[in-house]
PDB file of C-alpha atoms in Angstrom:
ATOM      1  CA  UNK I   1      44.370  62.031 -19.642  1.00 44.00           C
ATOM      2  CA  UNK I   2      45.988  58.573 -20.391  1.00 50.00           C
ATOM      3  CA  UNK I   3      49.339  59.121 -18.705  1.00 78.00           C
ATOM      4  CA  UNK I   4      49.911  58.727 -15.324  1.00 81.00           C
ATOM      5  CA  UNK I   5      50.729  62.281 -13.255  1.00 95.00           C
ATOM      6  CA  UNK I   6      52.122  63.815 -10.332  1.00 98.00           C
ATOM      7  CA  UNK I   7      52.435  63.532  -7.104  1.00 98.00           C
ATOM      8  CA  UNK I   8      53.411  66.212  -4.186  1.00 98.00           C
ATOM      9  CA  UNK I   9      53.145  65.371  -0.678  1.00 98.00           C
ATOM     10  CA  UNK I  10      53.762  69.654   0.829  1.00 98.00           C
ATOM     11  CA  UNK I  11      54.029  70.384   4.257  1.00 97.00           C
ATOM     12  CA  UNK I  12      52.257  73.249   4.256  1.00 96.00           C
ATOM     13  CA  UNK I  13      54.049  75.113   7.454  1.00 95.00           C
ATOM     14  CA  UNK I  14      52.732  75.732  10.708  1.00 93.00           C
ATOM     15  CA  UNK I  15      49.686  78.242   9.848  1.00 91.00           C
ATOM     16  CA  UNK I  16      51.414  81.366   9.073  1.00 93.00           C
ATOM     17  CA  UNK I  17      51.205  81.740   4.699  1.00 94.00           C
ATOM     18  CA  UNK I  18      54.326  82.899   4.640  1.00 95.00           C
ATOM     19  CA  UNK I  19      56.222  80.138   6.256  1.00 96.00           C
ATOM     20  CA  UNK I  20      55.385  78.340   3.184  1.00 97.00           C
ATOM     21  CA  UNK I  21      58.661  77.028   1.455  1.00 97.00           C
ATOM     22  CA  UNK I  22      58.663  78.059  -2.078  1.00 98.00           C
ATOM     23  CA  UNK I  23      58.996  74.812  -3.443  1.00 98.00           C
ATOM     24  CA  UNK I  24      55.281  74.071  -1.451  1.00 98.00           C
ATOM     25  CA  UNK I  25      54.339  77.288  -3.550  1.00 98.00           C
ATOM     26  CA  UNK I  26      55.254  76.133  -6.534  1.00 98.00           C
ATOM     27  CA  UNK I  27      53.474  72.366  -5.815  1.00 98.00           C
ATOM     28  CA  UNK I  28      50.388  74.095  -5.248  1.00 98.00           C
ATOM     29  CA  UNK I  29      50.551  76.587  -9.052  1.00 98.00           C
ATOM     30  CA  UNK I  30      50.898  74.096 -11.460  1.00 97.00           C
ATOM     31  CA  UNK I  31      48.481  71.215  -9.374  1.00 98.00           C
ATOM     32  CA  UNK I  32      45.539  70.081 -11.377  1.00 98.00           C
ATOM     33  CA  UNK I  33      44.238  69.327  -7.972  1.00 98.00           C
ATOM     34  CA  UNK I  34      44.666  69.744  -4.755  1.00 98.00           C
ATOM     35  CA  UNK I  35      44.373  67.587  -1.790  1.00 97.00           C
ATOM     36  CA  UNK I  36      44.039  69.776   1.576  1.00 96.00           C
ATOM     37  CA  UNK I  37      43.586  69.178   5.831  1.00 93.00           C
ATOM     38  CA  UNK I  38      42.033  71.402   7.865  1.00 88.00           C
ATOM     39  CA  UNK I  39      45.562  72.541   9.652  1.00 84.00           C
ATOM     40  CA  UNK I  40      46.831  74.619   7.044  1.00 88.00           C
ATOM     41  CA  UNK I  41      45.851  78.504   6.237  1.00 91.00           C
ATOM     42  CA  UNK I  42      43.239  79.045   3.024  1.00 92.00           C
ATOM     43  CA  UNK I  43      45.194  81.507   2.546  1.00 95.00           C
ATOM     44  CA  UNK I  44      47.677  79.631   0.853  1.00 97.00           C
ATOM     45  CA  UNK I  45      44.807  78.403  -1.334  1.00 97.00           C
ATOM     46  CA  UNK I  46      45.376  81.690  -2.961  1.00 97.00           C
ATOM     47  CA  UNK I  47      48.429  80.092  -5.031  1.00 97.00           C
ATOM     48  CA  UNK I  48      46.823  77.809  -6.915  1.00 98.00           C
ATOM     49  CA  UNK I  49      45.525  77.719 -10.824  1.00 97.00           C
ATOM     50  CA  UNK I  50      41.782  79.670 -11.372  1.00 96.00           C
ATOM     51  CA  UNK I  51      40.876  75.987 -13.292  1.00 97.00           C
ATOM     52  CA  UNK I  52      42.004  74.063  -9.884  1.00 98.00           C
ATOM     53  CA  UNK I  53      39.578  71.859  -8.180  1.00 98.00           C
ATOM     54  CA  UNK I  54      40.120  71.661  -4.518  1.00 97.00           C
ATOM     55  CA  UNK I  55      39.118  68.746  -2.209  1.00 96.00           C
ATOM     56  CA  UNK I  56      38.854  69.263   1.072  1.00 95.00           C
ATOM     57  CA  UNK I  57      39.081  65.997   3.658  1.00 94.00           C
ATOM     58  CA  UNK I  58      40.484  67.933   6.739  1.00 87.00           C
ATOM     59  CA  UNK I  59      39.714  65.793  10.432  1.00 75.00           C
ATOM     60  CA  UNK I  60      38.212  67.462  12.569  1.00 71.00           C
ATOM     61  CA  UNK I  61      37.543  65.520  16.495  1.00 64.00           C
ATOM     62  CA  UNK I  62      33.582  66.118  16.094  1.00 63.00           C
ATOM     63  CA  UNK I  63      32.707  64.987  13.087  1.00 66.00           C
ATOM     64  CA  UNK I  64      32.366  62.277  10.802  1.00 64.00           C
ATOM     65  CA  UNK I  65      36.111  63.072   7.826  1.00 74.00           C
ATOM     66  CA  UNK I  66      36.960  60.595   5.137  1.00 84.00           C
ATOM     67  CA  UNK I  67      39.278  57.688   6.905  1.00 90.00           C
ATOM     68  CA  UNK I  68      42.729  57.886   5.183  1.00 90.00           C
ATOM     69  CA  UNK I  69      42.233  55.082   3.281  1.00 93.00           C
ATOM     70  CA  UNK I  70      39.558  57.630   1.041  1.00 94.00           C
ATOM     71  CA  UNK I  71      42.184  60.095   0.920  1.00 95.00           C
ATOM     72  CA  UNK I  72      44.620  57.170  -0.401  1.00 96.00           C
ATOM     73  CA  UNK I  73      42.314  56.093  -3.037  1.00 95.00           C
ATOM     74  CA  UNK I  74      42.063  59.187  -4.499  1.00 97.00           C
ATOM     75  CA  UNK I  75      45.271  60.843  -4.356  1.00 97.00           C
ATOM     76  CA  UNK I  76      46.006  57.876  -7.138  1.00 97.00           C
ATOM     77  CA  UNK I  77      42.483  57.933  -8.041  1.00 97.00           C
ATOM     78  CA  UNK I  78      43.354  61.451  -9.565  1.00 98.00           C
ATOM     79  CA  UNK I  79      47.021  60.857 -10.366  1.00 98.00           C
ATOM     80  CA  UNK I  80      45.687  57.768 -12.745  1.00 97.00           C
ATOM     81  CA  UNK I  81      43.764  60.399 -14.545  1.00 97.00           C
ATOM     82  CA  UNK I  82      47.423  61.826 -15.881  1.00 97.00           C
ATOM     83  CA  UNK I  83      46.652  64.895 -13.563  1.00 98.00           C
ATOM     84  CA  UNK I  84      49.196  66.548 -11.241  1.00 98.00           C
ATOM     85  CA  UNK I  85      48.212  66.961  -7.838  1.00 98.00           C
ATOM     86  CA  UNK I  86      49.481  68.781  -4.343  1.00 98.00           C
ATOM     87  CA  UNK I  87      48.383  66.831  -1.224  1.00 98.00           C
ATOM     88  CA  UNK I  88      48.589  70.309   1.529  1.00 97.00           C
ATOM     89  CA  UNK I  89      49.397  69.129   5.431  1.00 95.00           C
ATOM     90  CA  UNK I  90      49.981  71.255   8.384  1.00 94.00           C
ATOM     91  CA  UNK I  91      53.893  71.164   8.740  1.00 95.00           C
ATOM     92  CA  UNK I  92      55.899  68.693   7.773  1.00 97.00           C
ATOM     93  CA  UNK I  93      54.551  65.415   6.029  1.00 96.00           C
ATOM     94  CA  UNK I  94      57.181  63.604   8.721  1.00 96.00           C
ATOM     95  CA  UNK I  95      55.894  64.630  11.548  1.00 95.00           C
ATOM     96  CA  UNK I  96      52.310  63.034  11.758  1.00 92.00           C
ATOM     97  CA  UNK I  97      51.389  63.427   8.736  1.00 89.00           C
ATOM     98  CA  UNK I  98      51.074  60.082   7.196  1.00 92.00           C
ATOM     99  CA  UNK I  99      52.934  60.742   5.202  1.00 95.00           C
ATOM    100  CA  UNK I 100      54.125  57.037   4.664  1.00 95.00           C
ATOM    101  CA  UNK I 101      50.954  55.736   4.072  1.00 95.00           C
ATOM    102  CA  UNK I 102      50.666  57.938   1.621  1.00 96.00           C
ATOM    103  CA  UNK I 103      53.735  57.303  -0.246  1.00 97.00           C
ATOM    104  CA  UNK I 104      53.600  53.299  -0.017  1.00 97.00           C
ATOM    105  CA  UNK I 105      51.050  53.017  -1.642  1.00 96.00           C
ATOM    106  CA  UNK I 106      51.449  56.342  -4.578  1.00 97.00           C
ATOM    107  CA  UNK I 107      54.572  53.011  -4.613  1.00 97.00           C
ATOM    108  CA  UNK I 108      53.133  50.427  -5.101  1.00 97.00           C
ATOM    109  CA  UNK I 109      50.569  51.925  -7.542  1.00 96.00           C
ATOM    110  CA  UNK I 110      54.143  52.983  -9.749  1.00 96.00           C
ATOM    111  CA  UNK I 111      52.742  56.408  -9.329  1.00 97.00           C
ATOM    112  CA  UNK I 112      55.093  59.832  -8.957  1.00 97.00           C
ATOM    113  CA  UNK I 113      55.659  61.466  -6.126  1.00 98.00           C
ATOM    114  CA  UNK I 114      57.684  64.020  -4.374  1.00 98.00           C
ATOM    115  CA  UNK I 115      58.308  64.783  -0.185  1.00 98.00           C
ATOM    116  CA  UNK I 116      58.043  68.453  -0.332  1.00 98.00           C
ATOM    117  CA  UNK I 117      59.684  68.871   3.839  1.00 98.00           C
ATOM    118  CA  UNK I 118      57.890  71.478   5.234  1.00 97.00           C
ATOM    119  CA  UNK I 119      58.428  73.853   8.258  1.00 97.00           C
ATOM    120  CA  UNK I 120      57.298  72.034  11.913  1.00 96.00           C
ATOM    121  CA  UNK I 121      54.994  73.394  14.391  1.00 95.00           C
ATOM    122  CA  UNK I 122      57.153  71.715  16.885  1.00 96.00           C
ATOM    123  CA  UNK I 123      59.700  73.911  15.843  1.00 96.00           C
ATOM    124  CA  UNK I 124      58.507  76.994  14.322  1.00 96.00           C
ATOM    125  CA  UNK I 125      55.500  77.659  17.153  1.00 95.00           C
ATOM    126  CA  UNK I 126      57.932  77.198  20.477  1.00 96.00           C
ATOM    127  CA  UNK I 127      60.563  79.957  18.884  1.00 96.00           C
ATOM    128  CA  UNK I 128      57.141  82.365  18.328  1.00 95.00           C
ATOM    129  CA  UNK I 129      56.367  82.114  20.969  1.00 96.00           C
ATOM    130  CA  UNK I 130      60.212  83.150  21.940  1.00 96.00           C
ATOM    131  CA  UNK I 131      61.176  79.091  23.595  1.00 96.00           C
ATOM    132  CA  UNK I 132      64.175  77.894  21.208  1.00 96.00           C
ATOM    133  CA  UNK I 133      63.855  74.136  21.495  1.00 97.00           C
ATOM    134  CA  UNK I 134      67.785  73.824  22.096  1.00 96.00           C
ATOM    135  CA  UNK I 135      69.867  76.278  24.012  1.00 95.00           C
ATOM    136  CA  UNK I 136      73.265  75.513  25.333  1.00 93.00           C
ATOM    137  CA  UNK I 137      73.624  74.838  28.674  1.00 90.00           C
ATOM    138  CA  UNK I 138      69.647  73.752  29.406  1.00 91.00           C
ATOM    139  CA  UNK I 139      68.955  71.624  26.041  1.00 92.00           C
ATOM    140  CA  UNK I 140      71.348  69.809  23.685  1.00 94.00           C
ATOM    141  CA  UNK I 141      68.630  68.033  22.545  1.00 96.00           C
ATOM    142  CA  UNK I 142      64.629  67.739  21.935  1.00 96.00           C
ATOM    143  CA  UNK I 143      62.226  64.836  20.974  1.00 96.00           C
ATOM    144  CA  UNK I 144      59.185  65.108  19.282  1.00 97.00           C
ATOM    145  CA  UNK I 145      56.263  63.448  20.760  1.00 96.00           C
ATOM    146  CA  UNK I 146      52.125  62.440  19.679  1.00 94.00           C
ATOM    147  CA  UNK I 147      49.826  63.336  22.256  1.00 92.00           C
ATOM    148  CA  UNK I 148      46.774  61.714  20.485  1.00 83.00           C
ATOM    149  CA  UNK I 149      47.775  57.854  19.340  1.00 76.00           C
ATOM    150  CA  UNK I 150      45.560  55.948  16.623  1.00 66.00           C
ATOM    151  CA  UNK I 151      42.829  54.659  19.283  1.00 60.00           C
ATOM    152  CA  UNK I 152      43.203  51.257  17.660  1.00 64.00           C
ATOM    153  CA  UNK I 153      45.934  50.756  18.873  1.00 65.00           C
ATOM    154  CA  UNK I 154      46.123  47.867  21.983  1.00 66.00           C
ATOM    155  CA  UNK I 155      48.629  49.347  24.042  1.00 73.00           C
ATOM    156  CA  UNK I 156      50.772  52.728  23.632  1.00 76.00           C
ATOM    157  CA  UNK I 157      54.231  52.901  21.537  1.00 84.00           C
ATOM    158  CA  UNK I 158      54.980  55.516  23.920  1.00 92.00           C
ATOM    159  CA  UNK I 159      58.310  54.626  26.152  1.00 94.00           C
ATOM    160  CA  UNK I 160      57.478  56.916  29.143  1.00 95.00           C
ATOM    161  CA  UNK I 161      60.088  56.456  30.743  1.00 95.00           C
ATOM    162  CA  UNK I 162      62.899  57.397  28.176  1.00 96.00           C
ATOM    163  CA  UNK I 163      60.373  60.698  27.161  1.00 96.00           C
ATOM    164  CA  UNK I 164      59.975  61.594  30.801  1.00 96.00           C
ATOM    165  CA  UNK I 165      63.861  61.110  32.214  1.00 95.00           C
ATOM    166  CA  UNK I 166      65.325  62.796  29.185  1.00 94.00           C
ATOM    167  CA  UNK I 167      67.405  66.041  30.135  1.00 91.00           C
ATOM    168  CA  UNK I 168      66.398  67.115  26.435  1.00 93.00           C
ATOM    169  CA  UNK I 169      63.319  69.476  25.801  1.00 96.00           C
ATOM    170  CA  UNK I 170      59.913  67.695  25.062  1.00 97.00           C
ATOM    171  CA  UNK I 171      57.250  68.598  22.717  1.00 97.00           C
ATOM    172  CA  UNK I 172      53.993  66.964  22.568  1.00 97.00           C
ATOM    173  CA  UNK I 173      51.671  67.928  19.608  1.00 95.00           C
ATOM    174  CA  UNK I 174      47.888  67.439  20.094  1.00 91.00           C
ATOM    175  CA  UNK I 175      48.342  66.563  23.715  1.00 92.00           C
ATOM    176  CA  UNK I 176      45.037  69.296  24.774  1.00 92.00           C
ATOM    177  CA  UNK I 177      42.309  66.765  25.011  1.00 91.00           C
ATOM    178  CA  UNK I 178      44.870  64.075  26.665  1.00 92.00           C
ATOM    179  CA  UNK I 179      46.765  67.107  29.072  1.00 94.00           C
ATOM    180  CA  UNK I 180      46.124  65.497  32.135  1.00 94.00           C
ATOM    181  CA  UNK I 181      46.838  61.952  31.850  1.00 93.00           C
ATOM    182  CA  UNK I 182      50.401  62.755  29.723  1.00 95.00           C
ATOM    183  CA  UNK I 183      51.337  65.040  32.859  1.00 96.00           C
ATOM    184  CA  UNK I 184      50.107  61.741  34.939  1.00 95.00           C
ATOM    185  CA  UNK I 185      52.753  59.202  32.819  1.00 94.00           C
ATOM    186  CA  UNK I 186      55.523  61.856  33.077  1.00 96.00           C
ATOM    187  CA  UNK I 187      55.542  62.890  36.984  1.00 97.00           C
ATOM    188  CA  UNK I 188      54.618  58.858  37.057  1.00 96.00           C
ATOM    189  CA  UNK I 189      58.328  57.785  35.530  1.00 96.00           C
ATOM    190  CA  UNK I 190      60.457  60.049  36.644  1.00 95.00           C
ATOM    191  CA  UNK I 191      59.406  63.467  35.390  1.00 95.00           C
ATOM    192  CA  UNK I 192      60.664  66.394  38.278  1.00 95.00           C
ATOM    193  CA  UNK I 193      57.531  68.320  39.758  1.00 96.00           C
ATOM    194  CA  UNK I 194      58.681  71.395  39.144  1.00 95.00           C
ATOM    195  CA  UNK I 195      60.663  71.185  35.001  1.00 94.00           C
ATOM    196  CA  UNK I 196      58.646  73.982  33.840  1.00 93.00           C
ATOM    197  CA  UNK I 197      56.551  74.133  31.028  1.00 95.00           C
ATOM    198  CA  UNK I 198      54.722  76.139  28.027  1.00 96.00           C
ATOM    199  CA  UNK I 199      51.126  75.108  26.837  1.00 95.00           C
ATOM    200  CA  UNK I 200      50.874  76.936  23.561  1.00 93.00           C
TER     201      UNK I 200
END
């Protein structure tokens, strides 16, 4: 194949395969190569063509996995072979999904791409637990915060004072491992100790 292919950067939703968008399903169905993460339902791969190549690039905190730079190169290499590549990410690719890094490299390499939004766990998981992230008279806004920053950073980029004092709902993703540190920071910067909390 001589012509440049196409890359779809697809949000696979929060785990329930029924929450994949129709556009996401179309991108899986037409792909020559599917490069997929750990946090998505394997049932989504049933939509692929029989001859589609599957490449697992899931990041497991307990074992070695591909670095983001290696994943980026995979996207470029396959697209430059003229293939249609679907990059499947859990949730929404723009919410802590590192889609910006992948999209920037594709743009630099003049490879056409499309970002396909997905349903983020930040709203879907609380909703499935019966908790709307906004509710009139209780919370008119919400913020989404990472509970697991890049460990190579010299210092946190999170404004804990702003997070702790917001009047809206605070949704913290990927926070189980750092839960004690998160709670300490929220209390230190003024979050009331009697704030209702759900750990899902």
